[in-house]
Amino acid sequence: TGVYFYTQSRQDITQNPPPEDTTEQTPITITSEEIREENYTGSRPAIAGESKLADAARVYVENLVARFAAQADADVPAMRQDWGEDSPAASYNIEIGAKLVEGEQTKSIIITEYVYTGGAHGSSSYKTFTASFRGGELLSLSDIVKEESETAFTELVKEKLNAFRPSD
């Protein structure tokens, strides 16, 4: 959709071309939804908005939940039968969070995941999707960290990971 205007010098209507970046018609918003299924519980993000970034994050979350549900549906009933309904090992849990972060030239959705499938503790991971403000195209890490900066970037990541201490 463009902007229409009437010009005094010519008796016609002219249409301005649409703005260069029309990839996001609605802003991205993220809320949380509770999951209560027979064989697992947890939470997941509800990502709203129209953009390649929002689409990629939604697909990732859907696939993550589907894979986890398939694993829980395959494992948990037998565990409950073997160890009892109230066994901690028979209580699968997935907690998925998402956060929108905007920089000067990019915006990212950071997805965090915590999965518990029995045992002493669960496991955590994260996935990041990044898009440029200009054009809305998804970017890979190599689009952001150029080859000549890879060594310095790797060292920075190692330093930050080694210094990381979880907050209480």
Tab-separated table of C-alpha atoms in Angstrom:
chain	number	residue	atom	x	y	z
A	1	THR	CA	0.000	0.000	0.000
A	2	GLY	CA	1.304	3.401	-0.881
A	3	VAL	CA	0.441	7.009	-0.138
A	4	TYR	CA	-1.747	8.837	-2.639
A	5	PHE	CA	-1.588	12.562	-3.206
A	6	TYR	CA	-2.981	15.098	-5.631
A	7	THR	CA	-0.597	17.447	-7.416
A	8	GLN	CA	-1.560	21.010	-8.359
A	9	SER	CA	0.468	21.113	-11.578
A	10	ARG	CA	-1.082	17.977	-13.046
A	11	GLN	CA	-4.668	16.921	-12.760
A	12	ASP	CA	-4.019	13.277	-11.821
A	13	ILE	CA	-3.358	11.088	-8.818
A	14	THR	CA	0.113	9.642	-8.277
A	15	GLN	CA	1.051	6.742	-6.026
A	16	ASN	CA	4.289	6.783	-4.045
A	17	PRO	CA	6.153	3.473	-4.080
A	18	PRO	CA	5.768	1.440	-0.897
A	19	PRO	CA	8.461	1.863	1.742
A	20	GLU	CA	11.527	-0.345	1.207
A	21	ASP	CA	10.940	-2.532	4.276
A	22	THR	CA	7.404	-3.917	4.378
A	23	THR	CA	8.377	-7.304	5.813
A	24	GLU	CA	6.814	-6.684	9.223
A	25	GLN	CA	3.179	-5.636	9.123
A	26	THR	CA	2.642	-6.080	12.860
A	27	PRO	CA	5.196	-5.774	15.653
A	28	ILE	CA	6.506	-8.883	17.375
A	29	THR	CA	5.058	-9.602	20.807
A	30	ILE	CA	5.888	-12.541	23.040
A	31	THR	CA	3.749	-13.966	25.832
A	32	SER	CA	3.912	-17.275	27.690
A	33	GLU	CA	1.479	-20.200	27.580
A	34	GLU	CA	1.225	-22.996	30.108
A	35	ILE	CA	1.470	-26.597	28.874
A	36	ARG	CA	-0.520	-29.290	30.711
A	37	GLU	CA	-0.474	-32.594	28.852
A	38	GLU	CA	-0.931	-36.156	30.087
A	39	ASN	CA	2.770	-37.049	29.868
A	40	TYR	CA	4.488	-33.678	30.338
A	41	THR	CA	4.048	-30.134	31.606
A	42	GLY	CA	5.780	-26.835	31.082
A	43	SER	CA	5.491	-23.540	29.302
A	44	ARG	CA	6.129	-22.168	25.837
A	45	PRO	CA	6.250	-18.769	24.210
A	46	ALA	CA	3.413	-17.477	22.049
A	47	ILE	CA	5.129	-15.353	19.404
A	48	ALA	CA	2.853	-12.962	17.520
A	49	GLY	CA	3.772	-10.706	14.622
A	50	GLU	CA	4.266	-10.881	10.885
A	51	SER	CA	7.899	-11.220	9.815
A	52	LYS	CA	10.431	-13.813	8.738
A	53	LEU	CA	11.950	-13.541	12.214
A	54	ALA	CA	8.669	-14.293	14.011
A	55	ASP	CA	7.862	-17.097	11.543
A	56	ALA	CA	11.244	-18.793	12.057
A	57	ALA	CA	10.951	-18.603	15.845
A	58	ARG	CA	7.373	-19.976	15.811
A	59	VAL	CA	8.373	-22.928	13.591
A	60	TYR	CA	11.333	-23.696	15.853
A	61	VAL	CA	9.144	-23.681	18.996
A	62	GLU	CA	6.458	-25.835	17.328
A	63	ASN	CA	9.057	-28.420	16.255
A	64	LEU	CA	10.716	-28.384	19.673
A	65	VAL	CA	7.418	-29.024	21.469
A	66	ALA	CA	6.395	-31.711	18.943
A	67	ARG	CA	9.691	-33.622	19.381
A	68	PHE	CA	9.473	-33.339	23.175
A	69	ALA	CA	5.828	-34.479	23.185
A	70	ALA	CA	6.682	-37.511	21.045
A	71	GLN	CA	9.503	-38.457	23.435
A	72	ALA	CA	7.315	-37.957	26.523
A	73	ASP	CA	4.423	-39.936	25.003
A	74	ALA	CA	6.818	-42.785	24.184
A	75	ASP	CA	8.712	-42.843	27.529
A	76	VAL	CA	6.449	-41.713	30.364
A	77	PRO	CA	3.659	-44.352	30.292
A	78	ALA	CA	6.155	-47.216	30.691
A	79	MET	CA	8.001	-45.319	33.453
A	80	ARG	CA	4.766	-44.790	35.358
A	81	GLN	CA	3.963	-48.459	35.016
A	82	ASP	CA	7.423	-49.507	36.246
A	83	TRP	CA	7.983	-46.905	38.995
A	84	GLY	CA	4.527	-45.604	39.900
A	85	GLU	CA	2.427	-42.611	38.967
A	86	ASP	CA	4.169	-40.252	41.412
A	87	SER	CA	7.749	-41.083	40.430
A	88	PRO	CA	9.815	-37.952	39.641
A	89	ALA	CA	11.342	-39.842	36.713
A	90	ALA	CA	7.871	-40.132	35.201
A	91	SER	CA	7.317	-36.354	35.220
A	92	TYR	CA	8.744	-34.811	32.072
A	93	ASN	CA	8.913	-31.031	31.919
A	94	ILE	CA	9.836	-28.486	29.242
A	95	GLU	CA	10.184	-24.762	29.869
A	96	ILE	CA	10.669	-22.649	26.747
A	97	GLY	CA	11.118	-18.908	26.976
A	98	ALA	CA	11.633	-16.250	24.325
A	99	LYS	CA	12.855	-12.679	24.408
A	100	LEU	CA	12.956	-10.027	21.688
A	101	VAL	CA	16.187	-7.998	21.604
A	102	GLU	CA	16.633	-5.056	19.247
A	103	GLY	CA	19.978	-3.567	18.271
A	104	GLU	CA	20.853	-0.693	15.966
A	105	GLN	CA	20.767	-2.778	12.764
A	106	THR	CA	19.215	-6.071	13.830
A	107	LYS	CA	16.552	-7.618	15.970
A	108	SER	CA	16.758	-11.083	17.520
A	109	ILE	CA	14.521	-13.571	19.229
A	110	ILE	CA	16.421	-15.565	21.839
A	111	ILE	CA	14.760	-18.851	22.752
A	112	THR	CA	15.778	-20.567	25.983
A	113	GLU	CA	14.929	-24.168	26.739
A	114	TYR	CA	15.066	-26.208	29.936
A	115	VAL	CA	14.152	-29.896	29.677
A	116	TYR	CA	13.760	-32.390	32.500
A	117	THR	CA	13.340	-36.058	31.558
A	118	GLY	CA	14.286	-37.703	34.847
A	119	GLY	CA	17.590	-37.988	36.642
A	120	ALA	CA	19.445	-35.594	38.902
A	121	HIS	CA	18.856	-32.458	36.841
A	122	GLY	CA	17.590	-31.216	33.514
A	123	SER	CA	19.466	-29.645	30.640
A	124	SER	CA	19.412	-26.140	29.215
A	125	SER	CA	20.051	-24.755	25.759
A	126	TYR	CA	19.232	-21.728	23.662
A	127	LYS	CA	18.698	-20.789	20.035
A	128	THR	CA	18.907	-17.314	18.545
A	129	PHE	CA	17.241	-16.007	15.393
A	130	THR	CA	18.433	-12.656	14.054
A	131	ALA	CA	17.099	-10.493	11.229
A	132	SER	CA	18.243	-7.211	9.749
A	133	PHE	CA	16.047	-4.164	10.193
A	134	ARG	CA	16.623	-3.366	6.537
A	135	GLY	CA	14.715	-5.949	4.509
A	136	GLY	CA	13.922	-8.241	7.434
A	137	GLU	CA	16.115	-11.057	6.090
A	138	LEU	CA	17.276	-13.715	8.542
A	139	LEU	CA	20.987	-13.591	9.248
A	140	SER	CA	23.421	-16.381	10.072
A	141	LEU	CA	26.296	-16.034	12.511
A	142	SER	CA	28.698	-15.725	9.566
A	143	ASP	CA	26.665	-12.741	8.308
A	144	ILE	CA	27.294	-10.976	11.612
A	145	VAL	CA	30.789	-12.173	12.611
A	146	LYS	CA	33.082	-11.780	9.633
A	147	GLU	CA	35.829	-14.333	8.976
A	148	GLU	CA	38.632	-12.001	10.097
A	149	SER	CA	36.896	-11.574	13.497
A	150	GLU	CA	36.085	-15.246	14.187
A	151	THR	CA	39.092	-15.916	16.457
A	152	ALA	CA	38.457	-12.842	18.600
A	153	PHE	CA	34.736	-13.654	18.751
A	154	THR	CA	35.440	-17.267	19.816
A	155	GLU	CA	37.791	-16.063	22.556
A	156	LEU	CA	35.187	-13.575	23.809
A	157	VAL	CA	32.508	-16.292	23.970
A	158	LYS	CA	34.860	-18.641	25.860
A	159	GLU	CA	35.751	-15.876	28.302
A	160	LYS	CA	32.077	-15.033	28.948
A	161	LEU	CA	31.101	-18.699	29.358
A	162	ASN	CA	33.959	-19.380	31.774
A	163	ALA	CA	33.040	-16.300	33.839
A	164	PHE	CA	29.298	-17.058	33.896
A	165	ARG	CA	27.759	-17.782	37.288
A	166	PRO	CA	24.011	-18.390	37.507
A	167	SER	CA	22.055	-16.020	39.706
A	168	ASP	CA	20.184	-17.432	42.682
